[in-house]
mmCIF file of C-alpha atoms in Angstrom:
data_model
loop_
_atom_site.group_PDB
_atom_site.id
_atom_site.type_symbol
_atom_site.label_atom_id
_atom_site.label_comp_id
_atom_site.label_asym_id
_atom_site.label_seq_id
_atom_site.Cartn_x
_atom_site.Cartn_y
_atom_site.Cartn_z
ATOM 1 C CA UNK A 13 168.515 91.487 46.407
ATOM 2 C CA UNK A 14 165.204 89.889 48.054
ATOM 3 C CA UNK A 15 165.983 86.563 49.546
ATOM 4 C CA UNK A 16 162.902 84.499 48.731
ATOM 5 C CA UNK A 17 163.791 81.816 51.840
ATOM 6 C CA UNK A 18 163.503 85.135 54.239
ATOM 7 C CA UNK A 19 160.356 85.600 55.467
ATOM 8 C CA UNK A 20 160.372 89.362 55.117
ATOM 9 C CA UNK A 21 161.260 89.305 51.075
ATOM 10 C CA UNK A 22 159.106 87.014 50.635
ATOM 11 C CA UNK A 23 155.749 88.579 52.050
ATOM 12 C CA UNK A 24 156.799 91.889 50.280
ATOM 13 C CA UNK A 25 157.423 89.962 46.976
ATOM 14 C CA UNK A 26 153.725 88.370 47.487
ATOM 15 C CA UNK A 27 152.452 91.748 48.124
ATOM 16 C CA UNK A 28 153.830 93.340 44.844
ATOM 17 C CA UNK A 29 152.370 90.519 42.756
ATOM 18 C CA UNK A 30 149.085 91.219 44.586
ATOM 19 C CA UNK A 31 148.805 94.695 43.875
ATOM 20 C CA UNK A 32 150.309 94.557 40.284
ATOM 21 C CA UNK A 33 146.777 93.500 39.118
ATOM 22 C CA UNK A 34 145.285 96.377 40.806
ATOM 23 C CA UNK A 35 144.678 99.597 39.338
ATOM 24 C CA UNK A 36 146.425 102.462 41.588
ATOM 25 C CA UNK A 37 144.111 104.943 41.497
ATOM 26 C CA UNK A 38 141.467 102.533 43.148
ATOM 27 C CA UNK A 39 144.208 101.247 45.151
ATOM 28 C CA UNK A 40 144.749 104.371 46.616
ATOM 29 C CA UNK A 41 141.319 105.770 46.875
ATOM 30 C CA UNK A 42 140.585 101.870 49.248
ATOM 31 C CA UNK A 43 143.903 102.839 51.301
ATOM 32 C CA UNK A 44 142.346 106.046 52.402
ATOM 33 C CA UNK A 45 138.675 104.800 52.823
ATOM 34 C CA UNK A 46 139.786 102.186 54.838
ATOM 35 C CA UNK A 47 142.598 104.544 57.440
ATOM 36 C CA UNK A 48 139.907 106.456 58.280
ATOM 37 C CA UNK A 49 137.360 103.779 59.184
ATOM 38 C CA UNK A 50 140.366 102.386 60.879
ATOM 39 C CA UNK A 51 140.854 105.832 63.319
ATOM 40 C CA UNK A 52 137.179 105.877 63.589
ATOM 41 C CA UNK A 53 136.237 106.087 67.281
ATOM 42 C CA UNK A 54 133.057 104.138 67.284
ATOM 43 C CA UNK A 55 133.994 100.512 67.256
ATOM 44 C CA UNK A 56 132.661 97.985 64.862
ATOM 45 C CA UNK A 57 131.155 94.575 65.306
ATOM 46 C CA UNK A 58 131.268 94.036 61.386
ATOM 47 C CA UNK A 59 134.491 93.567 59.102
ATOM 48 C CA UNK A 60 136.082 96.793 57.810
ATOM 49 C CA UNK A 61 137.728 94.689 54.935
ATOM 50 C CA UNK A 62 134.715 93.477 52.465
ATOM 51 C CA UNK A 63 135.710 92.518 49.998
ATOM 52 C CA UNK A 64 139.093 91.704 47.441
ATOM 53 C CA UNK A 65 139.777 94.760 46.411
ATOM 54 C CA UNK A 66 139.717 96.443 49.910
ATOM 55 C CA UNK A 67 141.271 93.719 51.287
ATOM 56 C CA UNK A 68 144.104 93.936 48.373
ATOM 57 C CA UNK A 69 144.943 97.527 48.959
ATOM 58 C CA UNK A 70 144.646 97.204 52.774
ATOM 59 C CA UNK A 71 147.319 94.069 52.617
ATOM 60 C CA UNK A 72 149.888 95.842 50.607
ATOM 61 C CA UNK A 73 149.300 98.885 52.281
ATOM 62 C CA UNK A 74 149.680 97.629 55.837
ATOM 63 C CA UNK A 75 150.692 94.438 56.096
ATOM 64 C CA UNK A 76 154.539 95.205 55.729
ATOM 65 C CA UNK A 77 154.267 97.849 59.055
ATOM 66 C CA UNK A 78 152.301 95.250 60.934
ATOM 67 C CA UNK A 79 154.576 92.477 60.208
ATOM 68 C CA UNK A 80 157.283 95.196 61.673
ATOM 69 C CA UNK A 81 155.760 96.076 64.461
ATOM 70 C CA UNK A 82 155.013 92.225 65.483
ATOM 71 C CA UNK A 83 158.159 91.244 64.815
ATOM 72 C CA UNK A 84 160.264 93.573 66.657
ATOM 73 C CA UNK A 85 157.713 92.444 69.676
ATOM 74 C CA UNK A 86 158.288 89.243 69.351
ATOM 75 C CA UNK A 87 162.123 89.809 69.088
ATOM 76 C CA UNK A 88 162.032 91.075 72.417
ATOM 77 C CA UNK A 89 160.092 88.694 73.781
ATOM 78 C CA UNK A 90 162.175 85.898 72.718
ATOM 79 C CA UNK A 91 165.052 87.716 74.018
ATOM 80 C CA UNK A 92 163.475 87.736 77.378
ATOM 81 C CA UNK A 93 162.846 83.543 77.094
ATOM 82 C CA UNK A 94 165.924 82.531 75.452
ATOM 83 C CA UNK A 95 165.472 78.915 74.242
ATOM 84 C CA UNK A 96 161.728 78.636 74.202
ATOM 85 C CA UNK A 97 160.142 78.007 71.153
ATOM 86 C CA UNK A 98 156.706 77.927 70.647
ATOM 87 C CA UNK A 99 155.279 74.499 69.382
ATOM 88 C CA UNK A 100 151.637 76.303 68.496
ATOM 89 C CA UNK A 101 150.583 79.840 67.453
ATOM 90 C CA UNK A 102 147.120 81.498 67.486
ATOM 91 C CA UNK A 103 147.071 84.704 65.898
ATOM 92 C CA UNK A 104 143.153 86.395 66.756
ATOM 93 C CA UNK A 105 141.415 89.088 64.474
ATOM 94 C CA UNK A 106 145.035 88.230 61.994
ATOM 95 C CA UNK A 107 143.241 89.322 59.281
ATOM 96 C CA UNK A 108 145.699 88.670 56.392
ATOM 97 C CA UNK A 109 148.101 87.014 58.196
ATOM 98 C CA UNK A 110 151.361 89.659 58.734
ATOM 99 C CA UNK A 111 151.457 88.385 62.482
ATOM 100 C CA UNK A 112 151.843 84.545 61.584
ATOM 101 C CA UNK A 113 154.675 85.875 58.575
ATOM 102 C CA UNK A 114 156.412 87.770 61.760
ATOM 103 C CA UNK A 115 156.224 84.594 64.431
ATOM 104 C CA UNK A 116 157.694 82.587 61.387
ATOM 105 C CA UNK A 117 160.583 85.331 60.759
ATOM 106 C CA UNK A 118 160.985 85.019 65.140
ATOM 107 C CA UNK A 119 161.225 81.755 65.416
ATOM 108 C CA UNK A 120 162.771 78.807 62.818
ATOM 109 C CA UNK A 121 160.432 75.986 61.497
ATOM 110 C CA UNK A 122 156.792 75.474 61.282
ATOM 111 C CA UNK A 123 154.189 74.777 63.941
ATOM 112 C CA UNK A 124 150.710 74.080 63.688
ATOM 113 C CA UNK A 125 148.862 78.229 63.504
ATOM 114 C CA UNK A 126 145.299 79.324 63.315
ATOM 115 C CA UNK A 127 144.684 82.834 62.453
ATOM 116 C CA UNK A 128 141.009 83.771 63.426
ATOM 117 C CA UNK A 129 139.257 87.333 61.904
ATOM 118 C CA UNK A 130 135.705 87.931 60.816
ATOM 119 C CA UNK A 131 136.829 88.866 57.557
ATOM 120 C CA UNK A 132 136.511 85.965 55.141
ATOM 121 C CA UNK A 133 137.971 87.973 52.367
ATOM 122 C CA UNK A 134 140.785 88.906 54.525
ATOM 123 C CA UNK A 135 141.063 84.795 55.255
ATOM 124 C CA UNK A 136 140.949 83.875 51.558
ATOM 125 C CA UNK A 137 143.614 86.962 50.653
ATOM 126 C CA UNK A 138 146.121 85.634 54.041
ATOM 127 C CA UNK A 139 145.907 82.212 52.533
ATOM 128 C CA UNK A 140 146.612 83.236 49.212
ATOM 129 C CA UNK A 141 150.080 85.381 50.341
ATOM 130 C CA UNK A 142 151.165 82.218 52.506
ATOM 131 C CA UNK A 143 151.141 79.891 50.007
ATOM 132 C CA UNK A 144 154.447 82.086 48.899
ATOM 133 C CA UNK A 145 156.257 80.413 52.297
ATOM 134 C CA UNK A 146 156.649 77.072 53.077
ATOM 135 C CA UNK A 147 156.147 77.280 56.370
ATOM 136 C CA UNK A 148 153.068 78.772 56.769
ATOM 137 C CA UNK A 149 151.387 76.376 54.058
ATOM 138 C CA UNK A 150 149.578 74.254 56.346
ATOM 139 C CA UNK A 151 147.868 77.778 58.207
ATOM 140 C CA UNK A 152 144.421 77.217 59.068
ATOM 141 C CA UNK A 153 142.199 80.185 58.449
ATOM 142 C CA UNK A 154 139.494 79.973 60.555
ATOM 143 C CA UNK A 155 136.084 82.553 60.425
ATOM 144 C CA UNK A 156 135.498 83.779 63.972
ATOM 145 C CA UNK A 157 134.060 86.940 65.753
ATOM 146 C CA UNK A 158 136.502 88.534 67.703
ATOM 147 C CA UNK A 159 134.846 89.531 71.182
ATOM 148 C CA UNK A 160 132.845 88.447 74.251
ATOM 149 C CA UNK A 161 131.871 85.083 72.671
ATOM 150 C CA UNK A 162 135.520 83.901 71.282
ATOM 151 C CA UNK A 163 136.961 80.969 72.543
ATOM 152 C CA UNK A 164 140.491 79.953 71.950
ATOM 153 C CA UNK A 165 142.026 76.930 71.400
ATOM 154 C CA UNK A 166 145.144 75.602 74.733
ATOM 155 C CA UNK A 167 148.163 77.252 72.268
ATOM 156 C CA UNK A 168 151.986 78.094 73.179
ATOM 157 C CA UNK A 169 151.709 81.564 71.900
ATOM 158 C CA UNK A 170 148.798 83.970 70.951
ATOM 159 C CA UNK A 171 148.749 87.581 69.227
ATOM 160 C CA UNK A 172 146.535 90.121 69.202
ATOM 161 C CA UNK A 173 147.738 93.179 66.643
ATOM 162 C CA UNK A 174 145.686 96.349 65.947
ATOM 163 C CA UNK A 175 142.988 94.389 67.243
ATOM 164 C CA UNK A 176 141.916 96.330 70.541
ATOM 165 C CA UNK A 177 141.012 99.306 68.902
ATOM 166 C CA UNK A 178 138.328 97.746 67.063
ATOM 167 C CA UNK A 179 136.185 96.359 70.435
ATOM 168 C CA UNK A 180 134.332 97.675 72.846
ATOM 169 C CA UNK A 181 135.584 97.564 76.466
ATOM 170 C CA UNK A 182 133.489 94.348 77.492
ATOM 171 C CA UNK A 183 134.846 93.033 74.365
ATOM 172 C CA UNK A 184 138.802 93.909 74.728
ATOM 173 C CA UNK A 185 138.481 92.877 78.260
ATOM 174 C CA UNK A 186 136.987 88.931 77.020
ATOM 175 C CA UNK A 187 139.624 88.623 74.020
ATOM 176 C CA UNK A 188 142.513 89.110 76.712
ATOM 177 C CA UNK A 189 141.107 87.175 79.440
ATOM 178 C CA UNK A 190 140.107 84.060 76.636
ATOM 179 C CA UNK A 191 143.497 84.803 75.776
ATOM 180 C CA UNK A 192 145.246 84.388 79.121
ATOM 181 C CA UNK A 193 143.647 81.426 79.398
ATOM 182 C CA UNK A 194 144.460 79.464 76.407
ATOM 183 C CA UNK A 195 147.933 80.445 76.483
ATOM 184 C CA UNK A 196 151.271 80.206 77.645
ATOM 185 C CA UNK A 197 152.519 83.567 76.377
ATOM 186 C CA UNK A 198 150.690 86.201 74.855
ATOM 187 C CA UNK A 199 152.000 89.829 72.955
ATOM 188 C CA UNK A 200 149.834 92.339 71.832
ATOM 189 C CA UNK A 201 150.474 95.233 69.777
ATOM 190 C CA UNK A 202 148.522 98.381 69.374
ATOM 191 C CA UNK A 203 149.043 101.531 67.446
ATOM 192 C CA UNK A 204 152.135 103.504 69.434
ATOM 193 C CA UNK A 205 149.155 106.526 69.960
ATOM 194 C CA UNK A 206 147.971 107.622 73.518
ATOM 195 C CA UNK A 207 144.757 106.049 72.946
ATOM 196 C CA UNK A 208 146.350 102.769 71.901
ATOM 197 C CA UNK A 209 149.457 102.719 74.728
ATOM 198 C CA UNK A 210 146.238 102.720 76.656
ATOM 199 C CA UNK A 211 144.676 99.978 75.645
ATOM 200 C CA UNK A 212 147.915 97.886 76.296
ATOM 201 C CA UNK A 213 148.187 98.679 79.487
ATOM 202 C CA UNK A 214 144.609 98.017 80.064
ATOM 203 C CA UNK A 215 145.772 94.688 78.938
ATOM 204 C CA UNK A 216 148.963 94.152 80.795
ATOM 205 C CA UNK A 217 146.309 94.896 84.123
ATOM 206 C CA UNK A 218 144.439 91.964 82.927
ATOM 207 C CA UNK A 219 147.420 89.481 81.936
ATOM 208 C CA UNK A 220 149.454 90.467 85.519
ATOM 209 C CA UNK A 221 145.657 89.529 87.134
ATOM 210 C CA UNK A 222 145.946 86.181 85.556
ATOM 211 C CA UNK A 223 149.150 85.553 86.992
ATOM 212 C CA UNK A 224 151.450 86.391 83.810
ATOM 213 C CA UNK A 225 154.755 88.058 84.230
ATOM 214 C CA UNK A 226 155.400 91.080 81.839
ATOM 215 C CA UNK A 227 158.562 89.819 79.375
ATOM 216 C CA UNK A 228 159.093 93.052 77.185
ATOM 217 C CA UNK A 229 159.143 96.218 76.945
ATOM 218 C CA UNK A 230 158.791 96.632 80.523
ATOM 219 C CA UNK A 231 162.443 95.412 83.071
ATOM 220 C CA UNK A 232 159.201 94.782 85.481
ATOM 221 C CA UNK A 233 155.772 93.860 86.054
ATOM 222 C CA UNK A 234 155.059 96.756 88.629
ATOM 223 C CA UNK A 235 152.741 99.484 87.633
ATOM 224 C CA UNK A 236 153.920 101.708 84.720
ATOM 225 C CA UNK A 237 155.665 104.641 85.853
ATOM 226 C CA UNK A 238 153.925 106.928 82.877
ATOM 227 C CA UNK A 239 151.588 109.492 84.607
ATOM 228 C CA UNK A 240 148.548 108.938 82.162
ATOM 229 C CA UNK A 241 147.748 111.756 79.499
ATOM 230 C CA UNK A 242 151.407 113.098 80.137
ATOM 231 C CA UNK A 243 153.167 110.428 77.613
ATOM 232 C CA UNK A 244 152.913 107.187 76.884
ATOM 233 C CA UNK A 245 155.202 104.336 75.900
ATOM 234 C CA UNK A 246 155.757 103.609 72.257
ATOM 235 C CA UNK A 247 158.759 102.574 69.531
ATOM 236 C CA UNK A 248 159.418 102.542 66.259
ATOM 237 C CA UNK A 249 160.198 100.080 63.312
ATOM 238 C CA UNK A 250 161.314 101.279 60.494
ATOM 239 C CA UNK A 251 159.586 99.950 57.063
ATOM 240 C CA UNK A 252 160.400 99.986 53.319
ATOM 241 C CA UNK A 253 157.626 101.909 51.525
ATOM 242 C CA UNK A 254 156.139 100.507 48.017
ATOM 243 C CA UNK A 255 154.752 103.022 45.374
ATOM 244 C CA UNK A 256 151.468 102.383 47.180
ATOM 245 C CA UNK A 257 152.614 103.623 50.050
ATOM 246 C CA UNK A 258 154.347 106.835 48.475
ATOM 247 C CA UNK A 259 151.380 107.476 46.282
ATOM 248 C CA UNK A 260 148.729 107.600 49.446
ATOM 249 C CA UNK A 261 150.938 109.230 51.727
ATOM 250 C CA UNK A 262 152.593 111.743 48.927
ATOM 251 C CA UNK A 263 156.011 111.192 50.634
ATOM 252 C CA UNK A 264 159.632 110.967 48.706
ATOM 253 C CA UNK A 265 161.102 108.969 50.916
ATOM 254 C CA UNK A 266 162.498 105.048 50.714
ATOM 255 C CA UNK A 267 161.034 104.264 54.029
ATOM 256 C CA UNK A 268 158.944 104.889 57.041
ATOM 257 C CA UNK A 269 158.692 104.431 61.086
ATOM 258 C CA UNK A 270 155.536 102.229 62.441
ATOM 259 C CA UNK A 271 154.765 103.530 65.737
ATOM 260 C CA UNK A 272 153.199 101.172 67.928
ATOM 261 C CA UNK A 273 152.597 100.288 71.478
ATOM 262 C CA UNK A 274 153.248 96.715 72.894
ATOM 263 C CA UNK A 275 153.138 94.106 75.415
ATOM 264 C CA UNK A 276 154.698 90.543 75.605
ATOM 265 C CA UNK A 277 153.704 88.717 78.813
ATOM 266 C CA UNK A 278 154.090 85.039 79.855
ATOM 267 C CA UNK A 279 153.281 82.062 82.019
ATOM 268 C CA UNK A 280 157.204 80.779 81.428
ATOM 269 C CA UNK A 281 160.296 82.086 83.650
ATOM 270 C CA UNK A 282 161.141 84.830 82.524
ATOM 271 C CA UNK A 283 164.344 87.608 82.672
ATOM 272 C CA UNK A 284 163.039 90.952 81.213
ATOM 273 C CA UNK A 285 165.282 93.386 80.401
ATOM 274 C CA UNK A 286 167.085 95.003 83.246
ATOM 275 C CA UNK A 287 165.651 98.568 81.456
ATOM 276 C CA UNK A 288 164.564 99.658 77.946
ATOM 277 C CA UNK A 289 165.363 102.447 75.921
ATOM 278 C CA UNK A 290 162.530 103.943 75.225
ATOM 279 C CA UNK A 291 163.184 107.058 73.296
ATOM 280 C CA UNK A 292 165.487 107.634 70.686
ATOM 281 C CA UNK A 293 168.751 108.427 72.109
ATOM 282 C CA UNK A 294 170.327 111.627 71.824
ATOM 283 C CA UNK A 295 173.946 111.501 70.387
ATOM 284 C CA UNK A 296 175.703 114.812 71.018
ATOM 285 C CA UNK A 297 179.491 115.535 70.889
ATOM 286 C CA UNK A 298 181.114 112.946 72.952
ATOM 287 C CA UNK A 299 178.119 111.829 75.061
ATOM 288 C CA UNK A 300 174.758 109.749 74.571
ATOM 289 C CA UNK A 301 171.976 110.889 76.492
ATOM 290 C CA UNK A 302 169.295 107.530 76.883
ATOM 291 C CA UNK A 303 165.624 107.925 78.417
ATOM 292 C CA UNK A 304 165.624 104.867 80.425
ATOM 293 C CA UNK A 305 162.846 102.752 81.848
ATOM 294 C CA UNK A 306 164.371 100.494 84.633
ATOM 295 C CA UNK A 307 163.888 98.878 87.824
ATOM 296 C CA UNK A 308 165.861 100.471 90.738
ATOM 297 C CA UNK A 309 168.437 98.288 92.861
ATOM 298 C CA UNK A 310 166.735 99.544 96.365
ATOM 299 C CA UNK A 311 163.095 99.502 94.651
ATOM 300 C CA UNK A 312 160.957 96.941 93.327
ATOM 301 C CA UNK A 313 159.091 99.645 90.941
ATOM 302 C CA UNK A 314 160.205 101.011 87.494
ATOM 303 C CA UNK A 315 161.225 104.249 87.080
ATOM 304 C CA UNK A 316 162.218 106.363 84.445
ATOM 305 C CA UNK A 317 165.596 108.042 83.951
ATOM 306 C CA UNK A 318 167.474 109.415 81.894
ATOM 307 C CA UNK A 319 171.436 108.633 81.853
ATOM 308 C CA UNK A 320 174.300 110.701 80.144
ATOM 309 C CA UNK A 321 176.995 108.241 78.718
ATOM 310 C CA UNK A 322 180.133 109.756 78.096
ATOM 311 C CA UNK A 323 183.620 108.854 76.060
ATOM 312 C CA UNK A 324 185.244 108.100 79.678
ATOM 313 C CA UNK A 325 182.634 105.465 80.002
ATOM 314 C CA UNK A 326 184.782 103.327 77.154
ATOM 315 C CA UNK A 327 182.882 100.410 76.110
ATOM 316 C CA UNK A 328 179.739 101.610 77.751
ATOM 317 C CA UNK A 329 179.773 104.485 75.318
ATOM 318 C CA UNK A 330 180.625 102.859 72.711
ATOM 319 C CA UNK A 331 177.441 100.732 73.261
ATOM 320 C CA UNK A 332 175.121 103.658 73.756
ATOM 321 C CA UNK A 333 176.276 105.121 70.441
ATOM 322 C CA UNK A 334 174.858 102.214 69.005
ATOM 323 C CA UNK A 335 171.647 101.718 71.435
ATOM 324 C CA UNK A 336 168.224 102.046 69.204
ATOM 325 C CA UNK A 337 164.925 103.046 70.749
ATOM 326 C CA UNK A 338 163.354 100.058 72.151
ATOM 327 C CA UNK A 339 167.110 98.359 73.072
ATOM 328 C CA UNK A 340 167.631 96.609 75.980
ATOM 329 C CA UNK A 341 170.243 98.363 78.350
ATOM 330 C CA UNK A 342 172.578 96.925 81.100
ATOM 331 C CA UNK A 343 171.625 97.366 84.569
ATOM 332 C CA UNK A 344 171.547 100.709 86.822
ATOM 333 C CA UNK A 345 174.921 99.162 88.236
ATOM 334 C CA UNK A 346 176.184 99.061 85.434
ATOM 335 C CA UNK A 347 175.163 102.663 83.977
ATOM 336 C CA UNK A 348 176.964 106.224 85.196
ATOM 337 C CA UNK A 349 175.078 108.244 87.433
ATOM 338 C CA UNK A 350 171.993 109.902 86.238
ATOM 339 C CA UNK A 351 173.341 113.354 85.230
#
């Protein structure tokens, strides 16, 4: 049963009373228009969204993996700051709104948020959906273009999701900077592909620059120990799909995984993880197998490893059976010797 006071039931339940007005045929046919300008490689100093219908379809097609992938970000984050709350939020090129819904489900109580896109139907439809939670009433929804000539408003906290891929280099390189200054933390999320794991780091570069210390995924702020165009860092958050999901996509099942690419990085103290799980573990009869990044007790760079867990480990294995990709993980002192 949705529970209207959670922020998650309640942006679905917004979503289905959106689309229930909408035909899904043209629904559908707007999803599909709109992925592919969305994977287009040429970016685009115009909106995408144009206008209620695409803006509709887009919303209850993506909002609910956006708001997954933000939140589980954020979720880290806060783990790495326990205590810290953020007294102001700015969410830039927010579109609709899903990263605001996700900050709300993070953190308890309202704070004053500005959500800035080029969209205005995107604006009008995020207001709209809010207006379903109470503490995201008082949002201000504020036109801007999202590039060289954005300025941000001195905040707590600012996101940037699926934003990146939209800008040219110049461009992705002002947003993070304006960012870094304005705030005192900032996460931004990025489709978990190669192309967008690169972006992020091109970002973490930036924030580190500007004296920010990475909070999550990374234990470290060192260089990433990923040998570019071998892999690339990504998780997973798992997502409840509506009919408008199953109908583009053609799948059967309840539910699907957002991949995405992230970083959280801050001006606060901070105490990252000691590592990350960052694949899904591998549970085989009577051992756990866990692809590790982690900082090394006789080395100030990260490293990845992977550790075997085993029944003799007791608790420790009992743990690991448990571990999800993107988990925290004790320290190496604390883990059985890489087998």
């Amino acid at each position: 049963m949705n529970d209207p006071a959670n922020p998650a039931d309640a942006l679905r339940a917004a979503l289905a009373d959106l689309v229930e007005g909408l035909p899904p045929r043209q629904a559908a046919r707007a999803v599909e228009r709109l992925i592919a300008n969305y994977r287009g490689a040429t970016p685009t100093d115009a909106p995408i969204l144009r206008d209620r219908a695409d803006v509709v379809a887009y919303a209850a097609y993506r909002m609910p993996a956006t708001f997954a992938a933000v939140r589980s970000a954020l979720a880290a984050f806060a783990d790495a700051v326990p205590g810290w709350v953020p007294g102001s939020h700015v969410d830039v090129g927010g579109g609709t709104g899903a990263a605001t819904w996700a900050a709300g489900a993070t953190w308890d109580g309202a704070r004053p948020v500005t959500v800035l896109d080029w969209a205005e139907p995107a604006l009008a439809l995020g207001r709209e959906i809010a207006a379903a939670h109470p503490a995201l009433r008082d949002v201000r929804w504020q036109r801007s273009r999202i590039g060289a000539a954005l300025t941000i408003e001195s905040t707590d906290l600012v996101t940037v999701s699926y934003v990146l891929n939209e800008l040219t280099g110049p461009d992705r390189a002002a947003l993070v900077d304006a960012a870094a200054t304005a705030a005192r933390a900032v996460v931004i999320v990025e489709a978990g592909t190669p192309d967008g794991y690169a972006r992020v780091i091109e970002a973490r570069d930036r924030l580190i620059a500007a004296g920010f210390q990475v909070a999550a995924p990374c234990p470290h702020s060192a260089a990433c120990p990923i040998v570019p165009g071998k892999d690339w860092c990504h998780f997973a958050a798992r997502v409840s799909r509506s009919s408008l999901h199953r109908q583009v996509k053609g799948g059967s099942l309840a539910y699907e995984d957002e991949k995405f690419s992230y970083v959280a990085a801050t001006r606060l103290p901070v105490a990252p993880a000691p590592s990350r799980v960052v694949r899904r573990p591998q549970i085989r009869k009577g051992q756990v197998l866990l692809d590790l990044c982690e900082t090394s007790p006789s080395s100030p760079h990260e490293q990845l490893r992977r550790r075997t867990v085993t029944k003799r480990h007791g608790d420790l294995y009992k743990a690991a059976r448990d571990a999800e990709w993107g988990d925290s993980w004790p320290s190496s002192e604390a883990n059985p010797p890489t087998q």
